[in-house]
PDB file of N, CA and C in Angstrom:
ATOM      1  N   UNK N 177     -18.101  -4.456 -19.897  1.00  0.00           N
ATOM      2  CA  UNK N 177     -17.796  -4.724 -21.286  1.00  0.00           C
ATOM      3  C   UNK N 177     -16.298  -4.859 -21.530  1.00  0.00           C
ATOM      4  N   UNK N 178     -15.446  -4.156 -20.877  1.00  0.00           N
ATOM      5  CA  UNK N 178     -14.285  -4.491 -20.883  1.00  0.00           C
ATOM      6  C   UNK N 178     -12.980  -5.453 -20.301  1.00  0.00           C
ATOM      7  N   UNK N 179     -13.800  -6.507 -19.230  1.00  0.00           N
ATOM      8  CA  UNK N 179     -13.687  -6.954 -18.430  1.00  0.00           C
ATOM      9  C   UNK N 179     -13.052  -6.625 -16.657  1.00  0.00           C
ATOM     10  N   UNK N 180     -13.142  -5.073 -16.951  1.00  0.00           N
ATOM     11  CA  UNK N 180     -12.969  -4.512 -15.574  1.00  0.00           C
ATOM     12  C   UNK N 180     -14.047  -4.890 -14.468  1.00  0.00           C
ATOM     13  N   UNK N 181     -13.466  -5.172 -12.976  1.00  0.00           N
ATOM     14  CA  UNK N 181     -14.067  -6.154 -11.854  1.00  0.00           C
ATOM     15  C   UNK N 181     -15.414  -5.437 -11.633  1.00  0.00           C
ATOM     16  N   UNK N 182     -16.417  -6.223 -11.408  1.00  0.00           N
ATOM     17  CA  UNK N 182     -17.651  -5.047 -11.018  1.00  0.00           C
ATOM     18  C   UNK N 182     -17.343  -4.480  -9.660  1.00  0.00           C
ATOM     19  N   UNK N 183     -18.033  -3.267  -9.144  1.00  0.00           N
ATOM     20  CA  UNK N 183     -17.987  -2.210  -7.965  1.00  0.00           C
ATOM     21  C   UNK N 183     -19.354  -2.167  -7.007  1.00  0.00           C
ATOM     22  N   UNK N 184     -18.745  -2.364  -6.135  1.00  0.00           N
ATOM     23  CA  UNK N 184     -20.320  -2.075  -5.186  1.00  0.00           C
ATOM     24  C   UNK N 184     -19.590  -0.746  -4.079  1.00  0.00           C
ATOM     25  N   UNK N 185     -21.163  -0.379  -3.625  1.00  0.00           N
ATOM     26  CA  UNK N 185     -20.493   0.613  -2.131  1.00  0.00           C
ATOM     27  C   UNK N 185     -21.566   0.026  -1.733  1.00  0.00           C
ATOM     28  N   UNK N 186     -21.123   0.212   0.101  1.00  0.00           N
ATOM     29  CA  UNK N 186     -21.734  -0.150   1.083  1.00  0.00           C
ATOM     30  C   UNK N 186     -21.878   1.020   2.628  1.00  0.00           C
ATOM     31  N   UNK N 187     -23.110   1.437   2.777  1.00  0.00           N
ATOM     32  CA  UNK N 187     -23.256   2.439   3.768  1.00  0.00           C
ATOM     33  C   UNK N 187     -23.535   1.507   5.200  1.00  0.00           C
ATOM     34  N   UNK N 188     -23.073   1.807   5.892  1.00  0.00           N
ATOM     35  CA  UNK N 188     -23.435   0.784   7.262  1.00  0.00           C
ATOM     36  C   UNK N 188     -24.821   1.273   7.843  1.00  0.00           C
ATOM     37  N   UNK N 189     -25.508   1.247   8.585  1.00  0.00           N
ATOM     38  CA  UNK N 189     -26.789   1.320   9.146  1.00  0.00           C
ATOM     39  C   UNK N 189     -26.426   2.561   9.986  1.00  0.00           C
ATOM     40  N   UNK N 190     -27.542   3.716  10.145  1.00  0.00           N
ATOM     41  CA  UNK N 190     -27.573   4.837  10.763  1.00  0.00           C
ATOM     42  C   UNK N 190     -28.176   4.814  12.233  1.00  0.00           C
ATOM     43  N   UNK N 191     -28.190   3.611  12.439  1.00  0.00           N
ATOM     44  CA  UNK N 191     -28.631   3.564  14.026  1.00  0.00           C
ATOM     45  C   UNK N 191     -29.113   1.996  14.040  1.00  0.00           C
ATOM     46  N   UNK N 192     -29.604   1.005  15.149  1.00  0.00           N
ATOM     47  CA  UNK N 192     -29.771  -0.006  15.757  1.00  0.00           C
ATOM     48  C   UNK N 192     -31.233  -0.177  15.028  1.00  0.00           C
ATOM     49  N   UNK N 193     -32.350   0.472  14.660  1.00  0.00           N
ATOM     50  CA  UNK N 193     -33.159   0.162  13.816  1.00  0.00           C
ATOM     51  C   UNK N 193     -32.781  -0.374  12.570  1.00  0.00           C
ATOM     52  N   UNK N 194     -31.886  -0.592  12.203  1.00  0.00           N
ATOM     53  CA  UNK N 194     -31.331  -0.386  10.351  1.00  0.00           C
ATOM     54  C   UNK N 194     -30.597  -1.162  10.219  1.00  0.00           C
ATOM     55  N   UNK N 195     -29.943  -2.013  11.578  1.00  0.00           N
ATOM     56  CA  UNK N 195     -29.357  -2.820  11.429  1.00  0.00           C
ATOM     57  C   UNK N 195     -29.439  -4.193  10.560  1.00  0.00           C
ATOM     58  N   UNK N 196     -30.803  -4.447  10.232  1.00  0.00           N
ATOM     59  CA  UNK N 196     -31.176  -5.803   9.949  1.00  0.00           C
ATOM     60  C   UNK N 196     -31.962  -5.359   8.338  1.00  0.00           C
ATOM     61  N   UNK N 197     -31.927  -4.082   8.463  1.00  0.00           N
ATOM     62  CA  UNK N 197     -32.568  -3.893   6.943  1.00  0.00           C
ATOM     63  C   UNK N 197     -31.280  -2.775   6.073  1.00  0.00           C
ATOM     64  N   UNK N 198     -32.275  -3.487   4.959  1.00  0.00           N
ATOM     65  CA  UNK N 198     -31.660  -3.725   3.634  1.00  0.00           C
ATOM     66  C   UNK N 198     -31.930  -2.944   2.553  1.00  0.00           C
ATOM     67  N   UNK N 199     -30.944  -1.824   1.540  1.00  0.00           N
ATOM     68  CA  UNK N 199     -31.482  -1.378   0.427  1.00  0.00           C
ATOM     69  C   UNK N 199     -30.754  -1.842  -0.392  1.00  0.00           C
ATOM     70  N   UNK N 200     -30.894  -2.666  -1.381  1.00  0.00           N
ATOM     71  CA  UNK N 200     -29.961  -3.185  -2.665  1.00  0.00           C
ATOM     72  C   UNK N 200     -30.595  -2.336  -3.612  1.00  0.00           C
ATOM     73  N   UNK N 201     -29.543  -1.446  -4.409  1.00  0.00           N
ATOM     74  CA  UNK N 201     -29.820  -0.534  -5.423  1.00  0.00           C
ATOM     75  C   UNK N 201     -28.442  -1.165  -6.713  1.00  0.00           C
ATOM     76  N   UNK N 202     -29.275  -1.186  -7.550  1.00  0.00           N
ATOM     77  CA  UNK N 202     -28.431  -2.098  -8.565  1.00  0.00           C
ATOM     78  C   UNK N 202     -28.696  -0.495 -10.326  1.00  0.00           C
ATOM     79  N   UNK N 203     -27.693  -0.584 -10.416  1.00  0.00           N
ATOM     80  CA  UNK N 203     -27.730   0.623 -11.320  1.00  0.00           C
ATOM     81  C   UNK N 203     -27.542  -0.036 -12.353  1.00  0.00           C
ATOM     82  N   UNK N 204     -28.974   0.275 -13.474  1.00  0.00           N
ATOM     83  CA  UNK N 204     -29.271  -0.086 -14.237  1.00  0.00           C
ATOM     84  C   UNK N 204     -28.622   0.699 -15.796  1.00  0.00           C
ATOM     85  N   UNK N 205     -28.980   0.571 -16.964  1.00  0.00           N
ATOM     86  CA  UNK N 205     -28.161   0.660 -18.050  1.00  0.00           C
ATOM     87  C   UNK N 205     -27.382   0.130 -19.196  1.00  0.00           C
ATOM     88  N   UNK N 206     -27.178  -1.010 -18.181  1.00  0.00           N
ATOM     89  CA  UNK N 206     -25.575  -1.694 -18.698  1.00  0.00           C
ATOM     90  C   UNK N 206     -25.933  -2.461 -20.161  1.00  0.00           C
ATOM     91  N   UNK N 207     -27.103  -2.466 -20.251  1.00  0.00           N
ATOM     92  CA  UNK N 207     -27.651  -3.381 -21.487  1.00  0.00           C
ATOM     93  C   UNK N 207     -27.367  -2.688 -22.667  1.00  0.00           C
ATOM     94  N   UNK N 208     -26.548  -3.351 -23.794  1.00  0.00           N
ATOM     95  CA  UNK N 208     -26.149  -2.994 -25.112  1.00  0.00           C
ATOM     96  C   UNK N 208     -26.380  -3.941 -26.378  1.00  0.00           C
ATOM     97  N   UNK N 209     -26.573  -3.613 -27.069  1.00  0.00           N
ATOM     98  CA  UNK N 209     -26.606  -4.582 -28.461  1.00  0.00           C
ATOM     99  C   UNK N 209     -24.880  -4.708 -29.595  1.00  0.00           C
ATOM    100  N   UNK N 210     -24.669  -5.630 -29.692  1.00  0.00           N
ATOM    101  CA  UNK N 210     -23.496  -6.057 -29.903  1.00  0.00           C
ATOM    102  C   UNK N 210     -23.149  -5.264 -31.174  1.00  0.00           C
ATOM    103  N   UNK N 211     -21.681  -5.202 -31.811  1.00  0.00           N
ATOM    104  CA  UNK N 211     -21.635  -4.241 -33.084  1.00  0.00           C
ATOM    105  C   UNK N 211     -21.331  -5.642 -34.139  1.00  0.00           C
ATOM    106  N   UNK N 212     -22.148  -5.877 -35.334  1.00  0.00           N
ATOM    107  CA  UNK N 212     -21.705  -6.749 -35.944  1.00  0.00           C
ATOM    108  C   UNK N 212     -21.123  -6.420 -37.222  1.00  0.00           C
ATOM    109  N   UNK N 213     -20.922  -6.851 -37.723  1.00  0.00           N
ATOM    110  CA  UNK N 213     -20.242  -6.389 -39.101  1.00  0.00           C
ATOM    111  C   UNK N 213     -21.142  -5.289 -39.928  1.00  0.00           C
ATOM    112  N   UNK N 214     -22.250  -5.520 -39.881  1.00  0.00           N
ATOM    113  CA  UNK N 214     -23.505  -4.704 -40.778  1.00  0.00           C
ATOM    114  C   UNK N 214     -23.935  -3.623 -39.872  1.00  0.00           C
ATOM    115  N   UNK N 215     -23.157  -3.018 -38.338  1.00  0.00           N
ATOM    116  CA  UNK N 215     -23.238  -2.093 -38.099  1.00  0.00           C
ATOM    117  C   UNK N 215     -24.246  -0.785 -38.606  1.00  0.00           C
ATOM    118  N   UNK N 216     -24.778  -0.583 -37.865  1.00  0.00           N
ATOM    119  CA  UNK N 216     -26.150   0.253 -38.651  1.00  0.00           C
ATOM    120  C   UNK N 216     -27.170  -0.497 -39.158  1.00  0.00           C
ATOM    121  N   UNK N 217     -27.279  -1.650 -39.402  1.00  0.00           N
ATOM    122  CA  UNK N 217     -28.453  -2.387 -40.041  1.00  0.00           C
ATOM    123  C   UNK N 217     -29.265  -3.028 -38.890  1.00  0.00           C
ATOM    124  N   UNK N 218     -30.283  -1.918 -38.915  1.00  0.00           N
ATOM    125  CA  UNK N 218     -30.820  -2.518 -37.383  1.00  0.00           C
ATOM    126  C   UNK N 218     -32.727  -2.884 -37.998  1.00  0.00           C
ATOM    127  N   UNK N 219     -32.365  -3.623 -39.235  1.00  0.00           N
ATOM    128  CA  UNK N 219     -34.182  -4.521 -40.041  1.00  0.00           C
ATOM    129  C   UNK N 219     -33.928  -5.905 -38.892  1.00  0.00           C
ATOM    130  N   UNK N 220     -32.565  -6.058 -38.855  1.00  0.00           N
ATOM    131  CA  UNK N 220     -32.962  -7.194 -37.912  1.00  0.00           C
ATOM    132  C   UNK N 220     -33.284  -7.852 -36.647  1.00  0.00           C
ATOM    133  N   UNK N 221     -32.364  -6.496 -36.191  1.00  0.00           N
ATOM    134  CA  UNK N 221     -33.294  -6.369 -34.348  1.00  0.00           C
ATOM    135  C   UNK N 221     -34.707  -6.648 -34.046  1.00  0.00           C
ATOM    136  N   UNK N 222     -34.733  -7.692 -32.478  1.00  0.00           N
ATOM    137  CA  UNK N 222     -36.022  -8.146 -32.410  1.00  0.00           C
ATOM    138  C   UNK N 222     -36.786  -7.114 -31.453  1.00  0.00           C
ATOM    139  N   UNK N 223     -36.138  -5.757 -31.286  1.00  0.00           N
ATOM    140  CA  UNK N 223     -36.943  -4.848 -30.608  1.00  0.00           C
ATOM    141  C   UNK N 223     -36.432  -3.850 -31.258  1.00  0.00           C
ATOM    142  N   UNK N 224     -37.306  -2.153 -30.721  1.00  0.00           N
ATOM    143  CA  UNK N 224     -36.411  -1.087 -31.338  1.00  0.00           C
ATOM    144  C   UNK N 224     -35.078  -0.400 -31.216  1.00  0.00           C
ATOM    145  N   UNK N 225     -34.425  -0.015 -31.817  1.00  0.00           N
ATOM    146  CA  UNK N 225     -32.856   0.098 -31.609  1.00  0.00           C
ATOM    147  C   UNK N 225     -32.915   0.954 -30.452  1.00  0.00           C
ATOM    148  N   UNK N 226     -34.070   2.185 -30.496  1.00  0.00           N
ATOM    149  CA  UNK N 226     -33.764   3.360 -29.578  1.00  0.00           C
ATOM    150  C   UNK N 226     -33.328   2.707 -28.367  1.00  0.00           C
ATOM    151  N   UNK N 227     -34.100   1.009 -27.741  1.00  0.00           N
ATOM    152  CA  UNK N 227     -34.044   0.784 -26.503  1.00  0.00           C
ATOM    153  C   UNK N 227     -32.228   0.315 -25.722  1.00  0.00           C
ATOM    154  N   UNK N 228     -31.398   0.044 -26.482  1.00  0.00           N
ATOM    155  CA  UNK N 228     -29.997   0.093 -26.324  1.00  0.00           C
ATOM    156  C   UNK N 228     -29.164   0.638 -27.486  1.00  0.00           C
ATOM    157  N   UNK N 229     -28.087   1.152 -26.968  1.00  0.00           N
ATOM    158  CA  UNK N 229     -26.609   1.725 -27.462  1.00  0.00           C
ATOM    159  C   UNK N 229     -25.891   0.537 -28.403  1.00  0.00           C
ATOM    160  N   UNK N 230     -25.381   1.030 -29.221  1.00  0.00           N
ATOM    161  CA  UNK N 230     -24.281   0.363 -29.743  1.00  0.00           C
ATOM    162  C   UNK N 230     -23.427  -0.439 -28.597  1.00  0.00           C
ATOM    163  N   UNK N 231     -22.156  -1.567 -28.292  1.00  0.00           N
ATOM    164  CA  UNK N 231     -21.541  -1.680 -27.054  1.00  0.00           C
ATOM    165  C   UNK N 231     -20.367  -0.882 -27.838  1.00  0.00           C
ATOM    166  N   UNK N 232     -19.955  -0.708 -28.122  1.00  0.00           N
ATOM    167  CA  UNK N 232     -18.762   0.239 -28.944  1.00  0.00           C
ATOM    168  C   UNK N 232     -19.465   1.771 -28.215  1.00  0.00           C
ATOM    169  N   UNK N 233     -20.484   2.180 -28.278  1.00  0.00           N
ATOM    170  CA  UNK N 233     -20.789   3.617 -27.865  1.00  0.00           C
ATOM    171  C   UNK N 233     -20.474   3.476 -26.359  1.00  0.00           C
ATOM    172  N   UNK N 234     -21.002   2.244 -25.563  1.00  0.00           N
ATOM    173  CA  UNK N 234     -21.176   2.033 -24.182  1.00  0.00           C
ATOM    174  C   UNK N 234     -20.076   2.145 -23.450  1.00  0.00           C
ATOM    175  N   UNK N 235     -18.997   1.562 -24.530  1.00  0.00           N
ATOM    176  CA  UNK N 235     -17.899   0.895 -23.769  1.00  0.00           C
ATOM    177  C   UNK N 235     -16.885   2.231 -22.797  1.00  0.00           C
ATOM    178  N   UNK N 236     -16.625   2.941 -23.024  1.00  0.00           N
ATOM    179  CA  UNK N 236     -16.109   4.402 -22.238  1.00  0.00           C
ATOM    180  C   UNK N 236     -16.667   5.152 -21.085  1.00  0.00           C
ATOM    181  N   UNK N 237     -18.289   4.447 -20.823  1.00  0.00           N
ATOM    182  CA  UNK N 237     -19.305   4.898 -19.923  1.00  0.00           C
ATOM    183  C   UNK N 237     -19.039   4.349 -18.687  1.00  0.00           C
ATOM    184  N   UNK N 238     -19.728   4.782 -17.708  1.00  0.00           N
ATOM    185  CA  UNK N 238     -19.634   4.008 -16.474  1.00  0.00           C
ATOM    186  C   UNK N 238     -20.889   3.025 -16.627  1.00  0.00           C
ATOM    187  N   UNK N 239     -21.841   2.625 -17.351  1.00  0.00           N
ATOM    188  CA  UNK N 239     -22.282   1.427 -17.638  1.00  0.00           C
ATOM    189  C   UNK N 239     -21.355   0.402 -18.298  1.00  0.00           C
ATOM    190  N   UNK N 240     -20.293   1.052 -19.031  1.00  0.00           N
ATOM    191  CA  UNK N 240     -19.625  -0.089 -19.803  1.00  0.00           C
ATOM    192  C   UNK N 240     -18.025  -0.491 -19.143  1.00  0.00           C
ATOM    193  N   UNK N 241     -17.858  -0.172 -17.991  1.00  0.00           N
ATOM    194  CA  UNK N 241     -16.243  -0.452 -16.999  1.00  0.00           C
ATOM    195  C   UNK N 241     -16.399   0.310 -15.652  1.00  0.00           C
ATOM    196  N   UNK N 242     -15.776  -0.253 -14.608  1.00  0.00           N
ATOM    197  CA  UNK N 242     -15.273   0.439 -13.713  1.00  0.00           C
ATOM    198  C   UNK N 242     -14.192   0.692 -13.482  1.00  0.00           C
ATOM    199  N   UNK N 243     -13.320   1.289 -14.624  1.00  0.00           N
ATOM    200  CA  UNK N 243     -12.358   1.265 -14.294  1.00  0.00           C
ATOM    201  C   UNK N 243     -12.059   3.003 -13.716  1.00  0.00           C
ATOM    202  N   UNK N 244     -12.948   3.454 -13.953  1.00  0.00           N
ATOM    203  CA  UNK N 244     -12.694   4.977 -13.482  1.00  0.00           C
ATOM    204  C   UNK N 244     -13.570   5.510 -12.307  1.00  0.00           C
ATOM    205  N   UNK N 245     -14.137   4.033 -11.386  1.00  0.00           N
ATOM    206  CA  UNK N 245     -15.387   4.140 -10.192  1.00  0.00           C
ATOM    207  C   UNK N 245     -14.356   5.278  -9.234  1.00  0.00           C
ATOM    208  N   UNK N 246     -14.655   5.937  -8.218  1.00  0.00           N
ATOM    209  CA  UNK N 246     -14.020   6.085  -7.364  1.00  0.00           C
ATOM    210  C   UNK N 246     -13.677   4.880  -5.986  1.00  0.00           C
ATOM    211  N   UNK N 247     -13.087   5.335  -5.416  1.00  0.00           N
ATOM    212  CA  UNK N 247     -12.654   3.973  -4.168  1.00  0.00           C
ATOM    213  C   UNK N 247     -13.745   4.204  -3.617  1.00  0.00           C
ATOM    214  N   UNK N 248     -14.765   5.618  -2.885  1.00  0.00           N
ATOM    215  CA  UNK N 248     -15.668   5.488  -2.132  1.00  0.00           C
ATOM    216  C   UNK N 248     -16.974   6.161  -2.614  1.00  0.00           C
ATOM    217  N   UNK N 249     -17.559   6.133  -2.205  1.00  0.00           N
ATOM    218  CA  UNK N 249     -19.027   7.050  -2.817  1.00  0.00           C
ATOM    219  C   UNK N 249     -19.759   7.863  -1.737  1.00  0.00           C
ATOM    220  N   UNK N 250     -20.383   8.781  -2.164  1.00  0.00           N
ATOM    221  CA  UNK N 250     -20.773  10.089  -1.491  1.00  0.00           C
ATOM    222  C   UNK N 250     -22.351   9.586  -1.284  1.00  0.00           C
ATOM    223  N   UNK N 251     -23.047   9.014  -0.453  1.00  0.00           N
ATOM    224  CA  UNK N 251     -24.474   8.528  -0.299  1.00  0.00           C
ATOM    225  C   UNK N 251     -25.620   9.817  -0.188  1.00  0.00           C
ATOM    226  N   UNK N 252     -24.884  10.729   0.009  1.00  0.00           N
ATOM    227  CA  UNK N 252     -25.921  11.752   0.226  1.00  0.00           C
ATOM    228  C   UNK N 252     -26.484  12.585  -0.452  1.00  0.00           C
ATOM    229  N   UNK N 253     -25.424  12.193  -1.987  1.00  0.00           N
ATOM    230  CA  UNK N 253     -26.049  13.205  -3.323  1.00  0.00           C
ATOM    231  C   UNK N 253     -27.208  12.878  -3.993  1.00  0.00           C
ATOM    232  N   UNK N 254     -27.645  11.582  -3.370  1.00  0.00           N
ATOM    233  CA  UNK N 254     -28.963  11.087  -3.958  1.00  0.00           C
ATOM    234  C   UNK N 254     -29.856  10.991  -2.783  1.00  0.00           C
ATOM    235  N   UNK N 255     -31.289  11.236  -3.102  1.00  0.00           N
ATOM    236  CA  UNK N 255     -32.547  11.517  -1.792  1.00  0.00           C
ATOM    237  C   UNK N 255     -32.570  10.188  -1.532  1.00  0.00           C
ATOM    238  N   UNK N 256     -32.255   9.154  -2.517  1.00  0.00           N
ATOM    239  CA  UNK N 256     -33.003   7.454  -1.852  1.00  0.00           C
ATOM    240  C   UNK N 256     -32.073   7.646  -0.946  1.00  0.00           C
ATOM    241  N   UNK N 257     -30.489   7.463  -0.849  1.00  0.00           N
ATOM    242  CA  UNK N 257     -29.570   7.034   0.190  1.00  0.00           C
ATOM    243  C   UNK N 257     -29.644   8.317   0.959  1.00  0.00           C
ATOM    244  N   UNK N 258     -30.356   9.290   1.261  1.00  0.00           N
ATOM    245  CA  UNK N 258     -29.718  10.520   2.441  1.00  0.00           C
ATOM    246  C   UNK N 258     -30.043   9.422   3.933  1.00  0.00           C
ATOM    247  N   UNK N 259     -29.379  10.277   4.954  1.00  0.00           N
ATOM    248  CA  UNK N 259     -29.247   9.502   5.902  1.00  0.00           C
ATOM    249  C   UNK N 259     -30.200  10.775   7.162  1.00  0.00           C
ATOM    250  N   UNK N 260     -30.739  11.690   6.546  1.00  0.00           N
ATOM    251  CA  UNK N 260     -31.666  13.071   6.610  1.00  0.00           C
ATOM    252  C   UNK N 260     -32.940  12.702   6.872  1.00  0.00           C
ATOM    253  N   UNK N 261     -33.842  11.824   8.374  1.00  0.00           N
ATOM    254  CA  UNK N 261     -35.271  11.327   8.389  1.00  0.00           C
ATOM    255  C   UNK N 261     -36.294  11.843   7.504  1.00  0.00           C
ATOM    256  N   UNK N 262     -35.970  13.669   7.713  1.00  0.00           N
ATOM    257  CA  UNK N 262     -36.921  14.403   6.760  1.00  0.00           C
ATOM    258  C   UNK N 262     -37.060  14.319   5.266  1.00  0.00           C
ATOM    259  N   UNK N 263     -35.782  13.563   4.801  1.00  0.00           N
ATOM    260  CA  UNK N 263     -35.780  13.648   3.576  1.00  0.00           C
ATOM    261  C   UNK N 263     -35.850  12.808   3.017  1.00  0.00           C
ATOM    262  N   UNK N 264     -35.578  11.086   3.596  1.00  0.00           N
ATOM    263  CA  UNK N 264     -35.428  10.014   3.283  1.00  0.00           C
ATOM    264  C   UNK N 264     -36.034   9.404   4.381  1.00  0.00           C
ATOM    265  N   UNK N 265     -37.558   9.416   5.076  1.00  0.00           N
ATOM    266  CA  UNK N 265     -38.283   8.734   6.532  1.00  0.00           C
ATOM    267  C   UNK N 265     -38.098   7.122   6.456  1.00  0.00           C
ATOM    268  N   UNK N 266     -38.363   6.269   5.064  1.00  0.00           N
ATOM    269  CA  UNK N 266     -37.748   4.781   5.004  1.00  0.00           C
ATOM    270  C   UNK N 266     -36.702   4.228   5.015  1.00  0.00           C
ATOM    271  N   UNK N 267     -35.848   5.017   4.610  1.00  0.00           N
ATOM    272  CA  UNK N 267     -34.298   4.115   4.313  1.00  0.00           C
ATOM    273  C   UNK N 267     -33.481   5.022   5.285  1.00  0.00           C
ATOM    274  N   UNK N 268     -33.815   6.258   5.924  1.00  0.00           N
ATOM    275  CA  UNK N 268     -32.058   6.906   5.945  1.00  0.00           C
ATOM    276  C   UNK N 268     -31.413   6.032   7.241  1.00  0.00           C
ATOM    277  N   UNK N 269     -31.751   5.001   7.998  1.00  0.00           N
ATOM    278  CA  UNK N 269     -30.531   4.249   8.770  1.00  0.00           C
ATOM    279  C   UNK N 269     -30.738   2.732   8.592  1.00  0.00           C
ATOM    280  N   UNK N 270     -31.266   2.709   7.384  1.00  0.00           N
ATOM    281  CA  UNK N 270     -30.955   1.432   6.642  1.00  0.00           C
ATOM    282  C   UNK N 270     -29.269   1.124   5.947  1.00  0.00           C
ATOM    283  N   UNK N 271     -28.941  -0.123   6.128  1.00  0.00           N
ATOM    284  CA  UNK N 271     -27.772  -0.590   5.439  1.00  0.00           C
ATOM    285  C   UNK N 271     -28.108  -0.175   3.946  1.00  0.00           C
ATOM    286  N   UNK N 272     -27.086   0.401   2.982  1.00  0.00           N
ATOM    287  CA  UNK N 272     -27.145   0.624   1.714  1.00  0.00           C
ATOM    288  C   UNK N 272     -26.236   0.372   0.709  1.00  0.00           C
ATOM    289  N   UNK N 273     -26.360  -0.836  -0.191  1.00  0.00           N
ATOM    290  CA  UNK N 273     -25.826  -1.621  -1.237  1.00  0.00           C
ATOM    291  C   UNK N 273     -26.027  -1.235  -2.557  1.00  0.00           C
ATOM    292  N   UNK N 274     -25.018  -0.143  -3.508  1.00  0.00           N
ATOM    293  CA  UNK N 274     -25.348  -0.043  -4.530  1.00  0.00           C
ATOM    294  C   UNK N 274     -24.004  -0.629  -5.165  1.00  0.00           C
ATOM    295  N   UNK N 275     -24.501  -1.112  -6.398  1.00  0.00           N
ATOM    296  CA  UNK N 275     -24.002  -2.314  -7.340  1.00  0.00           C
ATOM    297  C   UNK N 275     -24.320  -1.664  -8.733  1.00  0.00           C
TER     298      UNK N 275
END
C-alpha cells in the first residue's frame, strides 16, 4: 500500500529428495477496501465490511509495507516450514518460498 518493494524468503532443500520440489506459501491478508470521502458509509459495499480493513487501518501492518520485513526469516517457527521429518513428514527438505 505504500509502495514499498514486495519480500520473499527462500529455504534451500534439506537434502537431494527436495531438490526438485516446491512449497510456494503466499501470505495472505493484504486485501483492503479503499477510504473514500464518506468513510464509514459502508450501505454501499458489495460485500460485508467485516470481510476487509479500512487501507488507512492496513497501511502500518505487515500486510500493508515491507518496509519493516527483516533481511532473513526464521523457517522453523512455523510447523508447515520445520525442516523436523517428525513434525513436518511432507515438506521438511522441500525448497520453501514464502511471499
Amino acid at each position: 500500500l505504500d509502495g514499498s518493494w514486495p519480500s520473499y524468503y527462500h529455504r534451500r532443500p534439506g537434502g537431494p529428495t527436495g531438490a526438485n520440489s516446491w512449497l510456494l506459501h503466499f501470505e495472505g491478508g493484504g486485501w483492503c477496501r479503499p477510504n473514500a470521502a464518506g468513510e464509514g458509509d459502508e450501505t454501499s459495499l458489495p460485500f460485508p465490511p467485516a470481510l476487509a480493513r479500512w487501507c488507512t487501518e492496513q497501511l502500518d501492518t505487515p500486510q500493508g509495507s515491507t518496509k519493516s520485513d527483516p533481511e532473513t526469516r526464521d523457517f522453523s517457527t512455523t510447523p508447515l516450514f520445520s525442516t523436523d521429518p517428525l513434525q513436518n513428514p511432507m515438506f521438511h527438505d522441500w525448497q520453501v518460498v514464502l511471499v
